[in-house]
Coordinates of C-alpha atoms in Angstrom, one line a residue:
X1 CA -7.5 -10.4 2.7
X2 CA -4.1 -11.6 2.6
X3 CA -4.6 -14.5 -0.2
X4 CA -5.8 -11.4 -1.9
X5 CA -2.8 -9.1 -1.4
X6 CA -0.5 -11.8 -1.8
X7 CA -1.8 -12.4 -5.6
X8 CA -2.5 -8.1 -6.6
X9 CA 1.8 -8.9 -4.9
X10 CA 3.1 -11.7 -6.5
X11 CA 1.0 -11.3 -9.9
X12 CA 1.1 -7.5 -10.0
X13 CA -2.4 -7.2 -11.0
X14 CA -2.5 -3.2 -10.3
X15 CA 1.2 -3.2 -12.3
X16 CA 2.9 -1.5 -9.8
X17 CA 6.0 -3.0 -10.7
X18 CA 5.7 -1.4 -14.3
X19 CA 2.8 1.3 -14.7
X20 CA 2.4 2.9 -11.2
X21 CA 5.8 2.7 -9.2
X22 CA 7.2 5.8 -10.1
X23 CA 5.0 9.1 -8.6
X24 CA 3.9 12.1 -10.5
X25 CA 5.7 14.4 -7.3
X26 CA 3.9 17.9 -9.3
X27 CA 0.4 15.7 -9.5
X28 CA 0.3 15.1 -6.0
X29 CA 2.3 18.3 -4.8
X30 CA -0.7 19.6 -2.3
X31 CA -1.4 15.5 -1.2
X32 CA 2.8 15.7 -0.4
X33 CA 2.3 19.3 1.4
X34 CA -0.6 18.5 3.5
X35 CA 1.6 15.7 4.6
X36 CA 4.3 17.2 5.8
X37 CA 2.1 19.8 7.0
X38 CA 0.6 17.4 9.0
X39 CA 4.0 15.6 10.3
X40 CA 4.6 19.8 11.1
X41 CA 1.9 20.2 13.6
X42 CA 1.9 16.1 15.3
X43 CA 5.2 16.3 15.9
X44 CA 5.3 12.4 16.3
X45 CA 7.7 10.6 18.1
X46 CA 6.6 7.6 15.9
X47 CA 4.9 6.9 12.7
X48 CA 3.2 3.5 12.0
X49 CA 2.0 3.7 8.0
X50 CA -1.3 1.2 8.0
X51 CA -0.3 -1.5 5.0
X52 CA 2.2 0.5 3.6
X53 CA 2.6 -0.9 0.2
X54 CA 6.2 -0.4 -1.3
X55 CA 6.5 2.8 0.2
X56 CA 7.2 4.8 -3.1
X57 CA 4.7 7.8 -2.0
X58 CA 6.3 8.1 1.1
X59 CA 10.2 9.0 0.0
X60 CA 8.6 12.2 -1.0
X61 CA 7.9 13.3 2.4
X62 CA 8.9 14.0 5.4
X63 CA 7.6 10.6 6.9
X64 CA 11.3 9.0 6.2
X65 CA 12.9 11.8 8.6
X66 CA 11.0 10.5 11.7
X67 CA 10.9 6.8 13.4
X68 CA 8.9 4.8 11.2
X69 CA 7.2 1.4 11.3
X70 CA 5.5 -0.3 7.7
X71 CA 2.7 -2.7 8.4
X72 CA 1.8 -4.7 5.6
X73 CA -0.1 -7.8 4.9
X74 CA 2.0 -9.3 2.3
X75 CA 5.3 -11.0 3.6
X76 CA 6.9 -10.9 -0.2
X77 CA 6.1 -7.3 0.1
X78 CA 8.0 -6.6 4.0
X79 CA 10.9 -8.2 2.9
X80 CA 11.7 -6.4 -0.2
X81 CA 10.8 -3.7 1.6
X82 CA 13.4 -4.5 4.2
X83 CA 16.0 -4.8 1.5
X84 CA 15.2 -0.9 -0.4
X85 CA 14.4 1.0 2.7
X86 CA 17.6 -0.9 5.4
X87 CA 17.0 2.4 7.5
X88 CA 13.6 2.3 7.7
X89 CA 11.3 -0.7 10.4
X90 CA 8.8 -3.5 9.0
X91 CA 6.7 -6.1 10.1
X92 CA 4.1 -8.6 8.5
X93 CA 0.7 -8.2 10.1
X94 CA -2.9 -7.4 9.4
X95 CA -3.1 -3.4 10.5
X96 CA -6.9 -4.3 12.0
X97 CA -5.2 -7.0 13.9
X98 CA -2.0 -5.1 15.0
X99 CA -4.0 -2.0 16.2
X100 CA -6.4 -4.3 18.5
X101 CA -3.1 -5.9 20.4
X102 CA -1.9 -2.7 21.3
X103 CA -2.5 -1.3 24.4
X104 CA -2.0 2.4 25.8
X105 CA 1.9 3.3 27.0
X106 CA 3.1 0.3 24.2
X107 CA 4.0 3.3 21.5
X108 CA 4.4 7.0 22.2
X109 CA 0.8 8.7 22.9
X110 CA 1.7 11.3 19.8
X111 CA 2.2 8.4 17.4
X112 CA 0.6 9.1 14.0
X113 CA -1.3 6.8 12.0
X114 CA -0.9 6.8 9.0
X115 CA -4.1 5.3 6.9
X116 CA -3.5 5.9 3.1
X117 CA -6.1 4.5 0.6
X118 CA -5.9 1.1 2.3
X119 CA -9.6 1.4 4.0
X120 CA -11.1 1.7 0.4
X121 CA -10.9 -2.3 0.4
X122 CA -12.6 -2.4 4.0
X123 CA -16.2 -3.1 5.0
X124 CA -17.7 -0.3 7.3
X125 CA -17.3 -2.7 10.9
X126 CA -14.0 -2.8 9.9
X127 CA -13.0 0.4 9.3
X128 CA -15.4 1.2 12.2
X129 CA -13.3 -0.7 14.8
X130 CA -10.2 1.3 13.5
X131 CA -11.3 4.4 14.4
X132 CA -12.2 2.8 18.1
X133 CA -9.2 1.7 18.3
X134 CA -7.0 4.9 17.4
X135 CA -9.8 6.4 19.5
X136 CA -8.9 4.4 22.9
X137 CA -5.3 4.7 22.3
X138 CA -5.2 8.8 22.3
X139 CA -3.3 9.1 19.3
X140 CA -3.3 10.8 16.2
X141 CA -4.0 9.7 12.6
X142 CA -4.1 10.9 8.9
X143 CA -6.4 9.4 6.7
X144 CA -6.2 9.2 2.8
X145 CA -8.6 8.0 0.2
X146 CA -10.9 8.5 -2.1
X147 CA -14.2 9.8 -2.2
X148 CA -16.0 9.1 -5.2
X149 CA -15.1 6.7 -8.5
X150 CA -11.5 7.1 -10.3
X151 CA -9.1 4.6 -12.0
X152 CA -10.0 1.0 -9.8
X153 CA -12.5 2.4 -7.9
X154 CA -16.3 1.5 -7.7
X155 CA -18.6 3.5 -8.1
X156 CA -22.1 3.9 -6.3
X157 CA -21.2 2.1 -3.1
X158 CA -20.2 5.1 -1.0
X159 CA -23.5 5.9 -0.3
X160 CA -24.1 2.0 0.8
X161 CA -25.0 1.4 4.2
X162 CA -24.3 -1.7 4.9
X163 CA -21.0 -1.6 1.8
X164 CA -20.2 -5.2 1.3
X165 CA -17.1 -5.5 -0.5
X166 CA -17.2 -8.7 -2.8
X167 CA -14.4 -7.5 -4.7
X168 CA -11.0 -6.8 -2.6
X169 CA -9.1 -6.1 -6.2
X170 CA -11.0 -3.0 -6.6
X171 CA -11.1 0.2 -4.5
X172 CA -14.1 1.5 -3.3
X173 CA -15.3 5.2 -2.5
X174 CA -14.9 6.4 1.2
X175 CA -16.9 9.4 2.4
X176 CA -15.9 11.4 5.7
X177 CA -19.3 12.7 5.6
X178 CA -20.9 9.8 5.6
X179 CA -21.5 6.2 7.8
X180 CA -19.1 5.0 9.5
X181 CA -16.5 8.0 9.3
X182 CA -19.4 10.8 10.3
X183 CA -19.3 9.2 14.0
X184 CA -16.0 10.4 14.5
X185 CA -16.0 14.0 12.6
X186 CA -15.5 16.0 16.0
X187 CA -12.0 14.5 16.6
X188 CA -10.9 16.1 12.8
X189 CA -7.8 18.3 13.2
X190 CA -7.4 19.4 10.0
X191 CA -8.8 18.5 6.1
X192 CA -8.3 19.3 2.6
X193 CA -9.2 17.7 -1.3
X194 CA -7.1 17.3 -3.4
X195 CA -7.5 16.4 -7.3
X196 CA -10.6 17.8 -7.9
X197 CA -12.0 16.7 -4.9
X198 CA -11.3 13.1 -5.5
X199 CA -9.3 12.5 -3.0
X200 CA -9.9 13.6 1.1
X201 CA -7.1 13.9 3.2
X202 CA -8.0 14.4 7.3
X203 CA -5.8 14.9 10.3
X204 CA -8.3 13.3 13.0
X205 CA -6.9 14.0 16.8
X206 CA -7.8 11.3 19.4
X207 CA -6.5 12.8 22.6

């Protein structure tokens, strides 16, 4: 996963250094309000954004007004991060990895997580273990993504069982309805679609 990052990085292979860095703030209005929305009622001492990317989205909400941490994959990607956002914390890790080490009382119990898009490149154990994870720690999370095919995403493996990813470039469909995400529907706070119903955005609550 991280050779992989490193290259979509270094080679900008989803052109986020020329197409996609700026965001359409009236195309994702109700995606930016559900946010905050969501920051409204948490309340978190501390948010920790799950491979936070070059943080574009997040400048149009009111994640930059609390204590933040970025966890990304990429190194290349942390320390340019590091030299845009000089208020804001960093560090290089694999999220999966990061959220196994931690233990309860290591970050404040209303920490939100903050999961955008990043579990369309996942395999269901994986993004499995995340929810036991956030689910032992007590905490609170907001998970973005996509539900059925649009722009780089597959199409016809949301409804896979066992969903193999043999292609980490592209995005693939995640359904809260269905396997693995349907084991944890009683701990949802709070959900909403946005664009047409492409895109689900949930407020699960762990404690």
């Amino acid at each position: 996963m991280k050779k992989t990052f490193t290259n979509i990085f270094v080679n900008d292979i989803w052109e986020h250094n020329t197409k996609h860095l700026i965001t359409d703030v009236n195309k994702f209005k109700k995606q930016i309000n559900f946010i905050n929305e969501c920051i409204d009622i948490t309340k978190p001492e501390l948010i920790i954004d799950c491979g936070c990317g070059q943080c574009e989205f997040i400048q149009h909400t009111n994640v930059i007004k609390h204590n933040y941490l970025g966890i990304d994959i990429v190194p290349q990607q942390i320390i340019r991060n590091q030299q845009t956002y000089p208020n804001l914390n960093f560090t290089c890790d694999n999220f999966l990895d990061y959220v196994s080490k931690l233990n309860i009382g290591e970050i404040p119990q209303n920490t939100l997580f903050l999961v955008k898009e990043v579990i369309q490149h996942w395999e269901n154990y994986d993004i499995y273990t995340l929810l036991l994870h956030l689910r032992r720690l007590k905490v609170k999370a907001l998970f973005i993504f996509k539900r059925r095919g649009q722009f780089r995403c597959r199409k016809g493996v949301e409804d896979n069982q066992n969903r193999t990813l043999d292609n980490k470039y592209h995005e693939y469909p995640v359904n809260y309805e269905l396997y693995p995400m349907n084991i944890f529907s009683n701990f949802i706070q709070s959900h909403t679609r946005t664009n047409h119903s492409f895109k689900q955005l949930l407020l699960y609550n762990f404690q």
